[in-house]
Tab-separated table of C-alpha atoms in Angstrom:
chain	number	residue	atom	x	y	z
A	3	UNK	CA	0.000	0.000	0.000
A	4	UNK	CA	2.834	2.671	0.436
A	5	UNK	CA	4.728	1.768	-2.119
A	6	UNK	CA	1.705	2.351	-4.508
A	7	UNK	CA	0.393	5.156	-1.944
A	8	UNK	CA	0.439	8.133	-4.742
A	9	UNK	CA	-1.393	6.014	-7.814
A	10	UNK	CA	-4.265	4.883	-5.074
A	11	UNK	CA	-4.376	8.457	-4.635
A	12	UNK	CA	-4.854	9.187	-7.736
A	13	UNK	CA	-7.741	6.366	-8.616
A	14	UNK	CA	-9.526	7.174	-4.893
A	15	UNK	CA	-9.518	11.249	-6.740
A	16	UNK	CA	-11.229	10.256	-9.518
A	17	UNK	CA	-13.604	7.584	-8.171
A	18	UNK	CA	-14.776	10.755	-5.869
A	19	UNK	CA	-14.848	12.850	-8.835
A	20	UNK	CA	-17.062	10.781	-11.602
A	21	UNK	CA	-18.896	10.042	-8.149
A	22	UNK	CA	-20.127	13.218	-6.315
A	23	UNK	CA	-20.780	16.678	-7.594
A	24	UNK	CA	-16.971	19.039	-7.263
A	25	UNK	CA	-18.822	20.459	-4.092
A	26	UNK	CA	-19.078	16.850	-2.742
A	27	UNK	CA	-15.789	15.806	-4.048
A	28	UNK	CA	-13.709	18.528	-3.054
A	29	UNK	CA	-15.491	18.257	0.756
A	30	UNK	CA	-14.595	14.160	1.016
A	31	UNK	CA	-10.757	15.409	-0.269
A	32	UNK	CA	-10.117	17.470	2.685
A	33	UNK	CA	-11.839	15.292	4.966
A	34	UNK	CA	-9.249	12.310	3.509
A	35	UNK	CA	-6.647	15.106	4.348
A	36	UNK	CA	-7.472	15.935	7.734
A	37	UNK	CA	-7.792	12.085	8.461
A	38	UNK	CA	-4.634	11.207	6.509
A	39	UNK	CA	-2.898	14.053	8.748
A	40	UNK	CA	-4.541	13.143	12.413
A	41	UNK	CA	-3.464	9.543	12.218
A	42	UNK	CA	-0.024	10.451	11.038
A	43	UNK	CA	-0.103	12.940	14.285
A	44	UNK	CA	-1.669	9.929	16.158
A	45	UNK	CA	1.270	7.616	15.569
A	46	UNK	CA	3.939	10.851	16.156
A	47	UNK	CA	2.285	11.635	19.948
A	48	UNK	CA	2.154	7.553	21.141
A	49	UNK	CA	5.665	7.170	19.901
A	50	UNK	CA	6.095	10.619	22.213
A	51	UNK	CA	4.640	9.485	24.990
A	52	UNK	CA	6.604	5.929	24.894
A	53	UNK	CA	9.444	7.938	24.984
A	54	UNK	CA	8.595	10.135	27.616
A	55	UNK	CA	7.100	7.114	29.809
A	56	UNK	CA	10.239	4.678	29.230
A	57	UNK	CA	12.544	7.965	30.278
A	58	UNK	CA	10.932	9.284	33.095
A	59	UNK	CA	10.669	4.852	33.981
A	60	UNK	CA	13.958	5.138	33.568
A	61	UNK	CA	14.749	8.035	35.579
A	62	UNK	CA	12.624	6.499	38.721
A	63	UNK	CA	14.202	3.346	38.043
A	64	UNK	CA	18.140	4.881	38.964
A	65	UNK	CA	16.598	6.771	41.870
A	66	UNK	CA	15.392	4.194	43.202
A	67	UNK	CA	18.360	2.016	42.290
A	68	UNK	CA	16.392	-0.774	40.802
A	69	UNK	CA	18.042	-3.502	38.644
A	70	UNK	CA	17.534	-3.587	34.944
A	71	UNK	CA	16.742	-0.082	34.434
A	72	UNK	CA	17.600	-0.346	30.921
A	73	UNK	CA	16.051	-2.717	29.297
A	74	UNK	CA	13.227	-2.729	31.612
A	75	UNK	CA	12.866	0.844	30.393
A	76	UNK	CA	13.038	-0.091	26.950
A	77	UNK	CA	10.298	-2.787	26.962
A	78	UNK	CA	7.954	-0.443	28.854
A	79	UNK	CA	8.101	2.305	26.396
A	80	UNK	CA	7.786	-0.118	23.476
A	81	UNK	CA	4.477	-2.086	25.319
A	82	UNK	CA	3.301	1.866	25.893
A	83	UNK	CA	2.400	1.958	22.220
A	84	UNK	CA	-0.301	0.106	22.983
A	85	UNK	CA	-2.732	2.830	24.497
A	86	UNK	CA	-3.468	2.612	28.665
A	87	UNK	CA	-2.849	-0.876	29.623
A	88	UNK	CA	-0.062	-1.923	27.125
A	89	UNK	CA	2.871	-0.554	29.611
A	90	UNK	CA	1.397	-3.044	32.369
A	91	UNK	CA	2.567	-5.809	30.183
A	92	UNK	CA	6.343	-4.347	30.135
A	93	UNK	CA	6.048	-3.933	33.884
A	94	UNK	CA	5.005	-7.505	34.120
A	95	UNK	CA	7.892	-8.354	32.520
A	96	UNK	CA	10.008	-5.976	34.027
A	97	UNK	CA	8.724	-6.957	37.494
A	98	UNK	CA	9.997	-11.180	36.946
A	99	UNK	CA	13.301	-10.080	36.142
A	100	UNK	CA	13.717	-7.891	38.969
A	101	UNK	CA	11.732	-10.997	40.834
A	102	UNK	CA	14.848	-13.239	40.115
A	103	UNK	CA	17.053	-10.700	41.446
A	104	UNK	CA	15.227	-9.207	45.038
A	105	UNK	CA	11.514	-9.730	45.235
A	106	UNK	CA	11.335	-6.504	47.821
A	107	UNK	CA	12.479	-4.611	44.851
A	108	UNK	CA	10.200	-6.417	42.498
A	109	UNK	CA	7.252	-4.739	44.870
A	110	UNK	CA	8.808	-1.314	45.047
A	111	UNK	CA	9.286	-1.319	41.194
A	112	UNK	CA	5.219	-2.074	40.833
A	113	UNK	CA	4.168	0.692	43.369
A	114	UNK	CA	6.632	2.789	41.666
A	115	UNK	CA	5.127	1.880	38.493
A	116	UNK	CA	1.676	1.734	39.420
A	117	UNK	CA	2.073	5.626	40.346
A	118	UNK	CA	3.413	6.830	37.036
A	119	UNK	CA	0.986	4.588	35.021
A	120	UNK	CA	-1.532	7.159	37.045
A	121	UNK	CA	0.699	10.407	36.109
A	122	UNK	CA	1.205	9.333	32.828
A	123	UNK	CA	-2.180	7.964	32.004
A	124	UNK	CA	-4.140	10.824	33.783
A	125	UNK	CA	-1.824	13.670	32.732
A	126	UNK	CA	0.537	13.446	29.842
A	127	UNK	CA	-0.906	11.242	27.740
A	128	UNK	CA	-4.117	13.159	26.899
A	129	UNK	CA	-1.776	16.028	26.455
A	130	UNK	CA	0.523	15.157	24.492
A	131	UNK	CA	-1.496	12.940	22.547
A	132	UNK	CA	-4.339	15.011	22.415
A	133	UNK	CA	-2.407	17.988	21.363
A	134	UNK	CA	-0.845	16.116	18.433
A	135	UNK	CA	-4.191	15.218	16.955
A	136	UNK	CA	-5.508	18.866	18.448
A	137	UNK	CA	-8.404	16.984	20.512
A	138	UNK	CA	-8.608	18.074	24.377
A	139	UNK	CA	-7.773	16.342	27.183
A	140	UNK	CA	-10.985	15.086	28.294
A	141	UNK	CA	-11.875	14.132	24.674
A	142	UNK	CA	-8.425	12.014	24.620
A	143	UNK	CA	-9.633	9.723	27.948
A	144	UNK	CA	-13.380	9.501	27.001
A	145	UNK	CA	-12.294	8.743	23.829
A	146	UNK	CA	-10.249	5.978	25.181
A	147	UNK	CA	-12.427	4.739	27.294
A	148	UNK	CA	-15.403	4.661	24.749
A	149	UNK	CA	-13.540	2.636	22.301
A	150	UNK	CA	-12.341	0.193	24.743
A	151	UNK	CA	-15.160	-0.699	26.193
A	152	UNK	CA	-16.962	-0.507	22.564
A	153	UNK	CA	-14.151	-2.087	20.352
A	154	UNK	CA	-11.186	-3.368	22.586
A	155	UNK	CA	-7.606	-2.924	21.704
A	156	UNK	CA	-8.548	-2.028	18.191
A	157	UNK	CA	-11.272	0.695	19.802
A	158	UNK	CA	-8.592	1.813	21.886
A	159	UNK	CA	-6.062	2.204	19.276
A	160	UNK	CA	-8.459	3.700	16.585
A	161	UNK	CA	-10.943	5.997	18.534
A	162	UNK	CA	-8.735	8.698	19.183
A	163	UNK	CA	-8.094	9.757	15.689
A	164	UNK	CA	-11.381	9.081	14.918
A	165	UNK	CA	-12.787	11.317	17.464
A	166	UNK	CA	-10.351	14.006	16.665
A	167	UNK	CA	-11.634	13.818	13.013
A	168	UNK	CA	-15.385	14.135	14.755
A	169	UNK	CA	-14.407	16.610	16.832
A	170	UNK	CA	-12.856	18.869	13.941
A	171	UNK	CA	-16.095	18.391	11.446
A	172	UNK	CA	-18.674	19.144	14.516
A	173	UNK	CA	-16.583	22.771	15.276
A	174	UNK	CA	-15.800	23.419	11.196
A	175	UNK	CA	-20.144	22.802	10.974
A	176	UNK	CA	-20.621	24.716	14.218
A	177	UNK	CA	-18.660	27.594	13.176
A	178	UNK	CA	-19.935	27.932	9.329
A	179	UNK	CA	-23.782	27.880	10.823
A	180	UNK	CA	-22.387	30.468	13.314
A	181	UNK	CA	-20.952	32.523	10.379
A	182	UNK	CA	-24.241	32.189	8.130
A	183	UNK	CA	-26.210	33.694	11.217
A	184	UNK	CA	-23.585	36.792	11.423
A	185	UNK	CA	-22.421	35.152	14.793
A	186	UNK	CA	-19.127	35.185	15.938
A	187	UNK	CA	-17.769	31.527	16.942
């Protein structure tokens, strides 16, 4: 598919075109755009916040002079890609190797964990994922939680993008009907 990205392009451009009236045509276009570009922004803010949770894992890890900080911190920002749960499978994981070594630490590292999952998944993910697909905060979690519970992983993964697409459409139709009134938005 992205090899041959630009001639599906092409085809998917005329389709619309013999299809719909230029109005219609030229409307589905830019809402192909603005999905094309939210998902790419999608992908760009998880990979951000896998860095910024296996860092600041990593980072708590050397404070707290826990073994394995490394790789530990490597397979939890990689499982973070996965959206909410999929660090808990790193620290799972993380937490047997540290097992084999001192189970007291194998604890502290899962309380430690268990309270940046809650800064991370409470605070900087809807940020910095939200910003990147330029959906709020609270839009990010319900979002989240919505597709989830709806859809599972694939909800979870997909619903964000897709409500950020929503979200845009609902404010570009609220603010043209504002406009046509002679109100400001």
């Amino acid at each position: 598919l992205l090899a041959q990205k630009e001639t599906l392009t092409g085809q998917a451009k005329k389709v619309v075109r013999a299809l719909f009236s230029e109005k219609w045509a030229h409307w589905i276009t830019d809402v192909a755009r603005m999905t094309n570009r939210t998902f790419s922004n999608f992908v760009t803010g998880q990979l951000t916040e896998a860095v910024i949770l296996g860092t600041l894992c990593f980072l708590g890890m050397l404070i707290f002079r826990l073994p394995y900080a490394g790789v530990i911190s490597v397979l939890v920002g990689f499982t973070a890609l996965i959206p909410i749960f999929g660090a808990f499978i790193g620290v799972g994981i993380g937490a047997f190797l540290i097992l084999l070594v001192s189970p007291i630490k194998a604890l502290w590292f899962i309380l430690f964990f268990v309270i940046l999952q809650q800064l991370e998944g409470n605070l900087i993910y809807p940020r910095v994922v939200g910003k990147s697909v330029g959906l709020p905060g609270i839009w990010v979690l319900a979002a989240v939680t919505v597709g989830g519970n709806a859809f599972g992983l694939a909800g979870m993964l997909l619903a964000v993008p897709l409500c950020s697409v929503l979200y845009t459409l609902a404010r570009q139709g609220v603010n043209a009907r504002l406009a046509r009134k002679g109100l400001s938005s």
